CSV table of C-alpha atoms in Angstrom, one decimal:
chain,number,residue,atom,x,y,z
A,1,MET,CA,119.5,48.7,135.3
A,2,SER,CA,118.9,51.3,132.1
A,3,LEU,CA,121.9,51.6,129.8
A,4,PRO,CA,122.6,54.2,127.1
A,5,VAL,CA,121.8,51.8,124.1
A,6,ASP,CA,122.1,54.8,121.6
A,7,ASP,CA,126.0,55.2,122.8
A,8,LEU,CA,126.5,51.6,122.7
A,9,GLN,CA,126.2,51.4,119.4
A,10,CYS,CA,128.7,51.4,116.5
A,11,ALA,CA,128.4,54.3,113.9
A,12,VAL,CA,129.3,51.8,110.6
A,13,CYS,CA,127.2,48.7,111.4
A,14,CYS,CA,124.6,50.3,113.8
A,15,ASP,CA,124.9,47.5,116.1
A,16,ILE,CA,126.2,47.1,119.6
A,17,PHE,CA,129.9,47.2,119.6
A,18,THR,CA,132.0,43.8,119.1
A,19,ASP,CA,135.5,44.1,120.3
A,20,PRO,CA,135.7,47.9,120.3
A,21,VAL,CA,138.6,50.1,119.6
A,22,LEU,CA,139.3,53.6,119.9
A,23,LEU,CA,141.1,55.5,117.4
A,24,SER,CA,143.3,58.9,118.1
A,25,CYS,CA,140.5,61.0,117.2
A,26,SER,CA,138.0,59.5,120.6
A,27,HIS,CA,135.8,58.0,118.7
A,28,SER,CA,134.8,54.3,118.8
A,29,PHE,CA,134.3,51.6,115.9
A,30,CYS,CA,133.9,47.7,115.8
A,31,ARG,CA,137.1,46.3,115.0
A,32,GLY,CA,135.9,44.1,112.4
A,33,CYS,CA,134.1,47.3,111.3
A,34,VAL,CA,136.5,50.1,111.0
A,35,ARG,CA,139.4,47.1,109.5
A,36,LEU,CA,136.7,46.9,106.4
A,37,TYR,CA,136.0,50.8,106.2
A,38,TRP,CA,140.1,51.1,105.5
A,39,GLU,CA,140.1,48.4,103.4
A,40,THR,CA,136.8,49.6,101.3
A,41,SER,CA,138.2,53.3,100.8
A,42,GLY,CA,141.8,53.1,100.7
A,43,SER,CA,142.6,55.2,103.7
A,44,ARG,CA,142.9,55.2,107.2
A,45,ASP,CA,140.2,58.3,107.5
A,46,CYS,CA,137.6,58.1,110.6
A,47,PRO,CA,134.4,57.1,109.2
A,48,MET,CA,133.1,60.2,111.4
A,49,CYS,CA,134.9,62.8,111.4
A,50,ARG,CA,137.4,61.9,108.3
A,51,LYS,CA,140.4,62.7,110.8
A,52,ARG,CA,143.6,60.9,110.0
A,53,ALA,CA,144.4,57.3,112.4
A,54,SER,CA,147.9,56.6,113.1
A,55,LYS,CA,149.2,53.9,111.3
A,56,ALA,CA,149.6,52.1,114.7
A,57,ALA,CA,146.8,49.5,115.3
A,58,PRO,CA,143.9,51.0,117.2
A,59,THR,CA,143.7,50.0,120.9
A,60,THR,CA,140.5,48.0,122.6
A,61,ASN,CA,138.3,50.4,124.5
A,62,LEU,CA,137.7,48.3,127.3
A,63,ALA,CA,135.2,50.3,129.5
A,64,LEU,CA,133.6,50.2,126.1
A,65,ARG,CA,133.2,46.7,125.7
A,66,ASN,CA,132.5,45.6,129.1
A,67,LEU,CA,129.6,48.2,128.6
A,68,CYS,CA,128.7,46.2,125.7
A,69,ASP,CA,128.7,43.0,127.4
A,70,THR,CA,126.9,44.1,130.3
A,71,LEU,CA,124.2,45.3,127.3
A,72,GLN,CA,124.3,42.1,125.7
A,73,GLU,CA,124.1,39.7,128.9
A,74,ALA,CA,121.4,41.5,130.5
A,75,GLN,CA,119.5,41.6,126.9
A,76,ARG,CA,120.2,37.2,126.8
A,77,GLU,CA,118.6,37.3,130.5
A,78,SER,CA,115.4,38.9,129.3
A,79,LEU,CA,115.3,37.1,126.5
A,80,SER,CA,115.6,33.6,128.5
A,81,THR,CA,113.0,34.9,131.3
A,82,GLY,CA,110.6,36.3,128.8
A,83,LYS,CA,110.6,39.2,130.5
A,84,GLU,CA,110.7,42.5,127.5
A,85,ASP,CA,110.1,45.7,127.7
A,86,PRO,CA,106.1,46.1,127.4
A,87,GLU,CA,106.8,49.6,125.2
A,88,MET,CA,108.8,47.3,122.9
A,89,SER,CA,106.4,44.4,122.4
A,90,CYS,CA,102.9,44.3,120.1
A,91,ASP,CA,99.3,45.1,122.0
A,92,LEU,CA,97.8,42.9,119.7
A,93,HIS,CA,99.9,39.9,119.2
A,94,ALA,CA,102.7,40.1,122.0
A,95,GLU,CA,105.6,40.1,119.7
A,96,ARG,CA,108.4,42.1,119.6
A,97,LEU,CA,108.0,45.3,118.0
A,98,LYS,CA,110.7,45.9,115.1
A,99,LEU,CA,109.4,47.4,112.0
A,100,PHE,CA,107.9,50.6,111.3
A,101,CYS,CA,105.0,51.2,109.2
A,102,LEU,CA,105.5,54.4,106.7
A,103,VAL,CA,101.6,54.3,106.0
A,104,ASP,CA,100.2,54.5,109.5
A,105,LYS,CA,103.4,56.2,111.0
A,106,ARG,CA,103.6,53.7,114.1
A,107,PRO,CA,105.6,50.5,115.0
A,108,MET,CA,104.5,46.9,114.5
A,109,CYS,CA,105.4,43.1,114.9
A,110,VAL,CA,106.2,41.0,111.7
A,111,VAL,CA,102.4,39.7,112.4
A,112,CYS,CA,100.8,42.7,112.0
A,113,GLN,CA,102.6,43.4,109.1
A,114,SER,CA,100.9,40.2,107.3
A,115,SER,CA,97.6,41.4,108.6
A,116,LYS,CA,94.6,43.2,106.6
A,117,THR,CA,95.3,46.5,108.6
A,118,HIS,CA,99.1,46.8,107.3
A,119,LYS,CA,98.3,44.5,104.1
A,120,ASN,CA,100.8,46.0,101.1
A,121,HIS,CA,102.0,49.3,103.4
A,122,GLU,CA,105.4,49.6,103.2
A,123,CYS,CA,107.3,49.2,106.3
A,124,LEU,CA,110.8,50.1,107.3
A,125,PRO,CA,113.2,48.4,110.4
A,126,LEU,CA,112.7,50.1,113.7
A,127,GLU,CA,116.5,51.4,113.6
A,128,GLU,CA,116.2,52.9,109.8
A,129,ALA,CA,113.0,54.5,110.7
A,130,ILE,CA,114.3,56.6,113.7
A,131,VAL,CA,116.6,58.0,111.3
A,132,ASP,CA,114.6,59.0,109.3
A,133,CYS,CA,111.5,60.2,111.6
A,134,LYS,CA,113.9,62.1,113.4
A,135,GLU,CA,115.7,63.7,110.2
A,136,GLU,CA,111.9,64.4,109.4
A,137,LEU,CA,111.3,66.5,112.8
A,138,ARG,CA,114.5,68.3,112.4
A,139,SER,CA,113.3,69.5,109.2
A,140,THR,CA,109.8,70.4,110.7
A,141,LEU,CA,111.5,72.1,113.3
A,142,ALA,CA,114.3,74.0,111.0
A,143,SER,CA,110.8,75.4,108.8
A,144,LEU,CA,109.5,76.5,112.0
A,145,ARG,CA,112.1,78.4,113.4
A,146,ASP,CA,112.7,79.9,109.7
A,147,LYS,CA,108.9,80.7,110.3
A,148,MET,CA,109.3,82.2,113.6
A,149,ASP,CA,112.5,84.6,112.1
A,150,SER,CA,109.7,85.4,109.6
A,151,LEU,CA,107.2,86.7,111.9
A,152,LYS,CA,109.8,88.2,114.2
A,153,ARG,CA,111.0,90.4,111.2
A,154,ILE,CA,107.2,91.6,110.6
A,155,HIS,CA,106.3,92.0,113.9
A,156,THR,CA,109.4,94.7,114.0
A,157,ASN,CA,107.8,95.7,110.3
A,158,SER,CA,104.3,96.4,111.6
A,159,MET,CA,105.3,98.0,115.2
A,160,ASP,CA,107.3,100.7,112.6
A,161,THR,CA,104.2,100.9,110.5
A,162,MET,CA,102.1,101.3,113.3
A,163,ASP,CA,104.0,104.5,114.4
A,164,TYR,CA,104.6,105.3,110.8
A,165,ILE,CA,100.7,105.6,110.9
A,166,LYS,CA,100.4,107.7,114.1
A,167,ASN,CA,102.8,110.1,111.8
A,168,GLN,CA,100.9,109.8,108.7
A,169,ALA,CA,98.0,110.6,111.2
A,170,VAL,CA,99.9,113.8,112.6
A,171,GLU,CA,100.8,115.2,109.8
A,172,THR,CA,97.6,114.7,107.8
A,173,GLN,CA,95.9,116.6,110.6
A,174,GLN,CA,98.4,119.2,110.3
A,175,GLU,CA,98.1,119.7,106.7
A,176,ILE,CA,94.2,119.7,107.1
A,177,GLN,CA,94.4,122.8,109.8
A,178,ALA,CA,96.8,124.6,107.9
A,179,LYS,CA,94.3,124.4,104.8
A,180,PHE,CA,91.2,125.1,107.0
A,181,GLU,CA,92.9,128.2,108.4
A,182,GLN,CA,93.0,129.7,105.0
A,183,LEU,CA,89.6,129.3,105.0
A,184,HIS,CA,86.4,131.5,106.5
A,185,GLN,CA,85.6,130.6,110.4
A,186,VAL,CA,82.2,129.9,108.8
A,187,LEU,CA,83.9,126.6,107.5
A,188,ARG,CA,85.4,125.6,111.2
A,189,ARG,CA,82.3,123.0,111.2
A,190,GLN,CA,83.9,121.0,108.2
A,191,GLU,CA,87.1,121.3,109.2
A,192,SER,CA,86.1,119.3,112.6
A,193,GLU,CA,84.0,116.6,110.4
A,194,ARG,CA,87.4,116.6,108.4
A,195,LEU,CA,89.7,115.8,111.3
A,196,ALA,CA,87.3,113.4,113.0
A,197,ALA,CA,87.2,111.5,109.9
A,198,VAL,CA,91.2,111.2,109.8
A,199,LYS,CA,90.8,110.3,113.7
A,200,ARG,CA,88.4,107.5,112.7
A,201,GLU,CA,90.3,106.0,110.3
A,202,GLU,CA,93.7,105.9,112.1
A,203,GLU,CA,91.9,104.2,115.4
A,204,GLU,CA,90.6,101.9,112.6
A,205,LYS,CA,93.8,101.1,111.2
A,206,LEU,CA,95.7,101.1,114.1
A,207,ALA,CA,92.9,98.9,115.8
A,208,GLY,CA,93.5,96.7,112.8
A,209,MET,CA,97.1,96.3,113.1
A,210,ARG,CA,97.2,95.8,116.6
A,211,ASP,CA,94.4,92.9,116.1
A,212,LYS,CA,97.3,91.8,113.5
A,213,ILE,CA,100.2,92.2,116.0
A,214,SER,CA,98.3,90.3,118.7
A,215,GLU,CA,97.5,87.4,116.1
A,216,MET,CA,101.5,87.4,115.2
A,217,ALA,CA,101.9,87.2,119.0
A,218,ASP,CA,99.2,84.1,119.7
A,219,GLU,CA,101.2,82.4,116.4
A,220,MET,CA,104.3,83.1,118.0
A,221,LEU,CA,103.2,81.6,121.4
A,222,SER,CA,101.8,78.4,119.7
A,223,LEU,CA,105.1,78.2,117.5
A,224,GLU,CA,107.4,78.3,121.2
A,225,GLU,CA,105.0,75.7,122.3
A,226,SER,CA,105.4,73.7,119.3
A,227,PHE,CA,109.1,74.1,119.7
A,228,THR,CA,109.3,72.5,123.5
A,229,VAL,CA,107.2,69.3,122.6
A,230,LEU,CA,109.4,69.1,119.4
A,231,GLU,CA,112.7,69.4,121.5
A,232,SER,CA,111.1,67.2,124.4
A,233,GLU,CA,110.0,64.6,121.9
A,234,LEU,CA,113.2,64.5,120.1
A,235,ASN,CA,115.5,63.7,123.5
A,236,ALA,CA,113.0,61.1,124.5
A,237,ASP,CA,113.3,57.3,123.8
A,238,ASP,CA,113.3,56.3,120.4
A,239,MET,CA,109.8,54.1,121.1
A,240,THR,CA,108.1,57.2,122.5
A,241,LEU,CA,109.0,59.4,119.4
A,242,LEU,CA,107.5,56.9,117.3
A,243,GLN,CA,104.8,56.3,119.4
A,244,ASN,CA,103.8,60.2,119.4
A,245,PHE,CA,105.6,60.6,115.5
A,246,LYS,CA,101.9,60.7,114.0
A,247,ALA,CA,100.3,63.3,117.0
A,248,ILE,CA,103.6,65.3,116.6
A,249,GLN,CA,103.5,65.7,112.6
A,250,GLU,CA,99.6,66.3,112.5
A,251,ARG,CA,100.3,69.3,115.2
A,252,CYS,CA,102.8,70.8,113.4
A,253,ASN,CA,101.2,70.7,110.0
A,254,SER,CA,98.2,72.3,111.8
A,255,ILE,CA,100.1,75.0,112.1
A,256,PRO,CA,99.7,77.5,109.6
A,257,LEU,CA,102.9,78.9,107.3
A,258,GLY,CA,101.2,81.2,105.2
A,259,PRO,CA,102.5,85.2,104.7
A,260,VAL,CA,100.6,87.5,106.9
A,261,ASN,CA,98.6,89.8,104.7
A,262,MET,CA,99.8,93.4,105.0
A,263,ALA,CA,97.6,95.2,102.5
A,264,GLY,CA,96.0,98.2,103.4
A,265,THR,CA,97.4,99.0,106.5
A,266,LEU,CA,97.9,102.4,105.6
A,267,ILE,CA,95.7,105.7,106.3
A,268,ASP,CA,94.3,106.8,103.0
A,269,VAL,CA,96.0,109.8,103.1
A,270,SER,CA,94.4,111.5,99.4
A,271,LYS,CA,90.6,110.5,100.5
A,272,HIS,CA,91.8,113.3,103.0
A,273,LEU,CA,93.9,115.8,101.0
A,274,SER,CA,93.4,115.3,97.5
A,275,ASN,CA,91.5,118.6,96.1
A,276,LEU,CA,90.6,119.7,100.0
A,277,LYS,CA,90.0,123.3,99.3
A,278,TYR,CA,88.1,122.5,96.3
A,279,SER,CA,86.0,120.1,98.0
A,280,ILE,CA,84.6,122.2,100.5
A,281,TRP,CA,84.5,125.4,98.2
A,282,GLU,CA,82.9,123.6,95.0
A,283,ASN,CA,79.2,125.1,95.8
A,284,THR,CA,80.9,128.4,96.7
A,285,ASN,CA,81.0,131.4,93.7
A,286,ASN,CA,84.3,131.7,94.2
A,287,HIS,CA,87.2,130.5,91.6
A,288,LEU,CA,89.1,127.8,92.6
A,289,GLU,CA,92.0,126.2,91.7
A,290,TYR,CA,91.5,122.4,90.6
A,291,THR,CA,94.3,119.8,90.2
A,292,PRO,CA,93.0,117.2,88.2
A,293,VAL,CA,95.9,114.5,89.3
A,294,THR,CA,97.0,114.2,92.7
A,295,LEU,CA,99.6,111.8,93.9
A,296,ASP,CA,99.2,109.0,96.4
A,297,PRO,CA,101.7,108.5,98.8
A,298,ASN,CA,101.6,105.3,100.0
A,299,THR,CA,102.8,104.0,96.8
A,300,ALA,CA,106.1,106.2,96.2
A,301,HIS,CA,109.2,105.1,96.8
A,302,PRO,CA,111.2,105.8,99.8
A,303,TYR,CA,113.8,108.4,98.1
A,304,LEU,CA,110.8,110.9,96.9
A,305,ILE,CA,109.7,113.6,98.1
A,306,LEU,CA,106.3,114.8,97.5
A,307,SER,CA,104.2,118.3,98.2
A,308,ASP,CA,102.1,118.7,101.0
A,309,ASP,CA,99.2,119.4,98.5
A,310,LEU,CA,100.0,116.1,97.2
A,311,THR,CA,101.2,117.9,93.6
A,312,SER,CA,105.0,118.1,92.8
A,313,LEU,CA,107.7,114.9,93.7
A,314,ARG,CA,111.4,115.4,93.8
A,315,TYR,CA,114.2,112.7,94.1
A,316,SER,CA,116.1,113.0,97.2
A,317,GLY,CA,118.8,110.1,97.6
A,318,GLN,CA,118.0,109.3,100.9
A,319,SER,CA,114.8,107.1,102.5
A,320,PHE,CA,112.6,108.7,105.0
A,321,GLY,CA,111.4,105.5,106.7
A,322,CYS,CA,108.7,104.4,105.1
A,323,PRO,CA,107.0,101.3,106.0
A,324,GLU,CA,107.2,98.4,103.0
A,325,ASN,CA,103.8,98.1,102.8
A,326,PRO,CA,102.5,96.3,99.0
A,327,GLU,CA,101.2,99.4,97.9
A,328,ARG,CA,104.8,101.3,97.6
A,329,PHE,CA,107.1,101.2,94.8
A,330,GLN,CA,110.6,99.8,96.3
A,331,LYS,CA,112.5,98.9,93.4
A,332,SER,CA,112.5,102.3,91.3
A,333,ALA,CA,111.5,106.0,92.3
A,334,GLU,CA,108.0,106.2,91.0
A,335,VAL,CA,104.6,107.2,92.5
A,336,VAL,CA,101.3,106.9,90.4
A,337,GLY,CA,97.9,108.6,90.6
A,338,MET,CA,95.4,108.3,93.8
A,339,ARG,CA,92.5,108.0,91.4
A,340,PRO,CA,92.9,105.0,88.7
A,341,LEU,CA,90.9,106.0,85.5
A,342,GLY,CA,88.7,103.1,83.3
A,343,SER,CA,86.3,105.1,81.0
A,344,GLY,CA,86.5,109.0,79.5
A,345,ARG,CA,88.6,111.3,78.8
A,346,HIS,CA,91.3,112.9,80.9
A,347,HIS,CA,94.3,115.2,81.0
A,348,TRP,CA,96.8,116.8,83.3
A,349,ILE,CA,99.6,119.3,82.9
A,350,VAL,CA,102.9,118.3,84.1
A,351,ASP,CA,105.4,121.6,84.7
A,352,THR,CA,108.9,119.3,84.4
A,353,GLY,CA,111.1,122.9,85.2
A,354,GLY,CA,114.7,122.5,85.4
A,355,ASN,CA,114.6,118.4,85.7
A,356,GLY,CA,116.5,116.4,83.2
A,357,ASP,CA,115.3,112.9,84.4
A,358,TRP,CA,112.0,111.9,84.5
A,359,LEU,CA,109.4,109.5,82.5
A,360,LEU,CA,105.3,110.7,82.4
A,361,GLY,CA,102.5,109.1,81.3
A,362,VAL,CA,100.2,106.0,82.9
A,363,ALA,CA,100.6,102.2,84.0
A,364,ALA,CA,98.5,100.0,84.4
A,365,SER,CA,97.0,99.2,88.0
A,366,SER,CA,98.4,95.9,87.9
A,367,THR,CA,102.1,96.5,87.4
A,368,PRO,CA,104.4,95.5,90.4
A,369,ARG,CA,106.0,97.1,92.7
A,370,ASN,CA,108.4,95.4,94.0
A,371,ALA,CA,110.5,94.7,90.7
A,372,GLU,CA,111.8,96.8,88.0
A,373,VAL,CA,110.1,96.7,85.0
A,374,SER,CA,111.0,98.6,82.1
A,375,ALA,CA,108.0,101.4,81.3
A,376,ARG,CA,107.2,99.7,77.8
A,377,PRO,CA,103.6,98.9,76.0
A,378,GLU,CA,104.0,95.1,76.7
A,379,ASN,CA,104.8,95.5,80.4
A,380,GLY,CA,101.5,97.6,80.8
A,381,PHE,CA,103.4,101.2,80.8
A,382,TRP,CA,102.8,103.8,78.2
A,383,THR,CA,105.3,107.0,78.9
A,384,LEU,CA,107.5,109.5,77.5
A,385,CYS,CA,111.2,109.5,78.7
A,386,TYR,CA,113.6,112.7,79.0
A,387,ARG,CA,116.9,111.9,80.2
A,388,ASP,CA,120.5,112.9,78.7
A,389,GLY,CA,119.1,115.6,77.0
A,390,GLU,CA,116.8,113.6,74.8
A,391,LEU,CA,113.5,112.7,74.6
A,392,ARG,CA,111.8,109.5,73.6
A,393,ALA,CA,108.7,107.5,73.1
A,394,MET,CA,109.2,104.1,75.9
A,395,VAL,CA,108.1,101.8,72.8
A,396,SER,CA,110.4,98.7,71.9
A,397,PRO,CA,112.6,100.0,70.8
A,398,PRO,CA,112.4,103.5,72.4
A,399,THR,CA,111.6,106.1,69.6
A,400,PRO,CA,113.8,109.5,69.8
A,401,LEU,CA,111.4,112.6,69.3
A,402,ALA,CA,112.9,115.6,67.7
A,403,SER,CA,112.4,118.7,69.7
A,404,ALA,CA,114.6,122.0,69.1
A,405,THR,CA,114.3,123.4,73.0
A,406,PRO,CA,113.8,121.2,76.4
A,407,VAL,CA,110.3,120.4,77.1
A,408,ARG,CA,109.2,122.2,80.0
A,409,ARG,CA,105.5,121.7,80.3
A,410,VAL,CA,103.9,118.7,79.1
A,411,ARG,CA,100.0,117.8,78.7
A,412,VAL,CA,99.1,114.5,79.2
A,413,GLN,CA,95.9,113.4,77.8
A,414,LEU,CA,93.8,109.9,78.1
A,415,ASP,CA,91.2,109.1,75.8
A,416,TYR,CA,90.3,105.3,78.0
A,417,ASN,CA,87.2,105.4,75.4
A,418,ARG,CA,89.2,105.6,72.0
A,419,GLY,CA,92.5,103.6,73.6
A,420,THR,CA,94.4,106.6,72.3
A,421,LEU,CA,97.5,108.7,75.1
A,422,CYS,CA,98.4,111.6,73.6
A,423,PHE,CA,101.5,113.9,74.8
A,424,PHE,CA,101.6,117.5,73.9
A,425,ASP,CA,104.3,120.3,74.5
A,426,CYS,CA,102.7,123.3,75.6
A,427,SER,CA,106.3,125.0,76.3
A,428,SER,CA,105.3,128.0,74.3
A,429,SER,CA,101.8,128.1,74.7
A,430,SER,CA,100.5,131.3,74.9
A,431,SER,CA,97.2,130.5,76.8
A,432,SER,CA,96.6,129.3,80.3
A,433,SER,CA,97.3,125.8,81.2
A,434,SER,CA,93.9,125.1,81.4
A,435,SER,CA,93.3,125.4,77.7
A,436,CYS,CA,96.5,123.8,76.5
A,437,ASP,CA,95.0,120.7,74.1
A,438,GLU,CA,95.0,119.7,71.0
A,439,ASP,CA,93.5,122.7,69.5
A,440,ASP,CA,95.7,125.2,70.7
A,441,ALA,CA,97.7,126.2,68.2
A,442,ASP,CA,100.9,127.1,70.2
A,443,ALA,CA,100.6,123.3,71.4
A,444,ARG,CA,102.9,120.5,69.5
A,445,LEU,CA,101.7,117.2,69.7
A,446,LEU,CA,104.7,115.0,70.4
A,447,TYR,CA,103.9,111.5,70.9
A,448,ARG,CA,100.7,109.5,70.4
A,449,PHE,CA,99.8,105.8,71.7
A,450,GLU,CA,97.4,103.5,70.5
A,451,SER,CA,96.1,100.6,72.7
A,452,ALA,CA,93.2,98.5,73.8
A,453,PHE,CA,93.2,99.8,77.4
A,454,THR,CA,91.9,96.2,79.2
A,455,GLU,CA,92.2,97.8,82.7
A,456,MET,CA,92.3,100.3,85.0
A,457,LEU,CA,95.1,102.8,84.1
A,458,LEU,CA,97.3,105.2,86.5
A,459,PRO,CA,98.6,108.3,86.2
A,460,TYR,CA,102.6,107.4,86.1
A,461,PHE,CA,105.9,109.6,87.4
A,462,TYR,CA,109.2,109.1,87.7
A,463,THR,CA,112.1,111.4,88.5
A,464,GLN,CA,116.4,111.0,89.6
A,465,SER,CA,116.5,114.5,89.9
A,466,PRO,CA,116.3,117.3,92.7
A,467,HIS,CA,114.1,119.4,90.8
A,468,PRO,CA,110.4,119.5,91.4
A,469,LEU,CA,107.7,117.9,88.6
A,470,THR,CA,104.9,119.7,89.3
A,471,ILE,CA,101.2,119.3,88.6
A,472,LEU,CA,99.8,121.9,87.6
A,473,PRO,CA,96.5,123.4,88.9
A,474,GLU,CA,93.5,124.4,86.6
A,475,SER,CA,91.1,127.2,86.8
A,476,VAL,CA,87.4,125.7,87.8
A,477,PHE,CA,84.5,128.1,87.9
A,478,VAL,CA,81.4,127.2,89.7
A,479,THR,CA,77.7,128.8,88.8
A,480,ALA,CA,75.0,128.9,90.8
A,481,LEU,CA,71.8,128.7,88.3
A,482,ARG,CA,68.5,130.1,89.7
A,483,GLN,CA,64.9,130.1,88.2
A,484,TYR,CA,64.3,133.4,86.6
A,485,THR,CA,60.5,134.7,87.1
A,486,PRO,CA,59.6,136.9,84.8
A,487,THR,CA,58.1,140.2,86.4
A,488,GLN,CA,54.5,141.4,85.1
A,489,VAL,CA,54.2,144.2,82.9
A,490,PRO,CA,51.3,146.5,84.3
């Protein structure tokens, strides 16, 4: 006859019940155990649920006492006849398994404890070991459940990202088609090549996402199998759990719990749209408009709206369903340019218009995208700020700059090698935007940063105004050089 030994153990002494009594809360304990507990605690509470017991003496649990007597009688008969459960005996010494080795993670007898194999190993009684092992496996199961929840969230975000990639591909193709439509029919061949490039990248990105999702599905399946094994072992008898504990633990520890890398999963829209007209017509003799800086939409905060040609931004106050990719600013309405700057001289002019809340400048490429950081040089930002009608250089502390009128046009000029970043007010300049620089008499120097730049910089933009900030185009002249052959004079 198989008796439920765990159900016949007192929760206080962890041994078979002796003269069990039944409390009003339906919990049972040894009469002596509950009396000692009450004397020690000074209150008549249940040791398990803390419910107040009645003042009357607890009644004897006759049914439980009969079961305990039957179990003890069976154990005595087993000892007298020499019949023991083979699973409870040591394979080497035929002794009863009473200890659990914490080093080798397996049950053993008292003779094993004195052997060379387990010498100096820390051991616990089986009753204590089973409690610790169950607790550890429950903790592992909880960790795996957390991993499963995390994978489910990532899986959902990955499916949304796939839809976003498809939308990116469609919108990018439409923009490319619109710009090609403005050109002559002789350029159709180049248009087809660019559309094919977007299609190839879309297929590559979607294939990459399918691989990631497939990997996550496999991992989720492996986790589900681990859940089944763990739950099965936790429901098994104690000795089977202890004998299989090491193998279960190794299986659970072999499951990778690292984060899924989602960087670089979006289509590089800037590669296809940045200065598209210029790149197509750069070998022609026509005058072209060239924008020295274009924005990277994969970095734009979800509340920012960028123009189709990636040269202006404005604040909307609502999200447009952008995925949480690692490149994107998540905490503040920021965006950076698509091309990092690491040497030489660079400049761009921003038309602020009626925008009354903006920051312009450069940011180090390593600045965090998922945290709010003060735009100061010590944090990798060199910027000018206009807010509440006041223009300030963002140093520590911010320095107010005198300006009789609002700055409508700002030229940002970077000399990376010399370590300087200058801001000019070109609002009253009579010359074209392309010639507004430090040599322009109407251009006024607003502020000059000096720093030893040590990493790549990115053009930086911030606004919380519905009025756009626009990067102005510059005129570019393409001249074809021809070899001159003098005419022979007779």
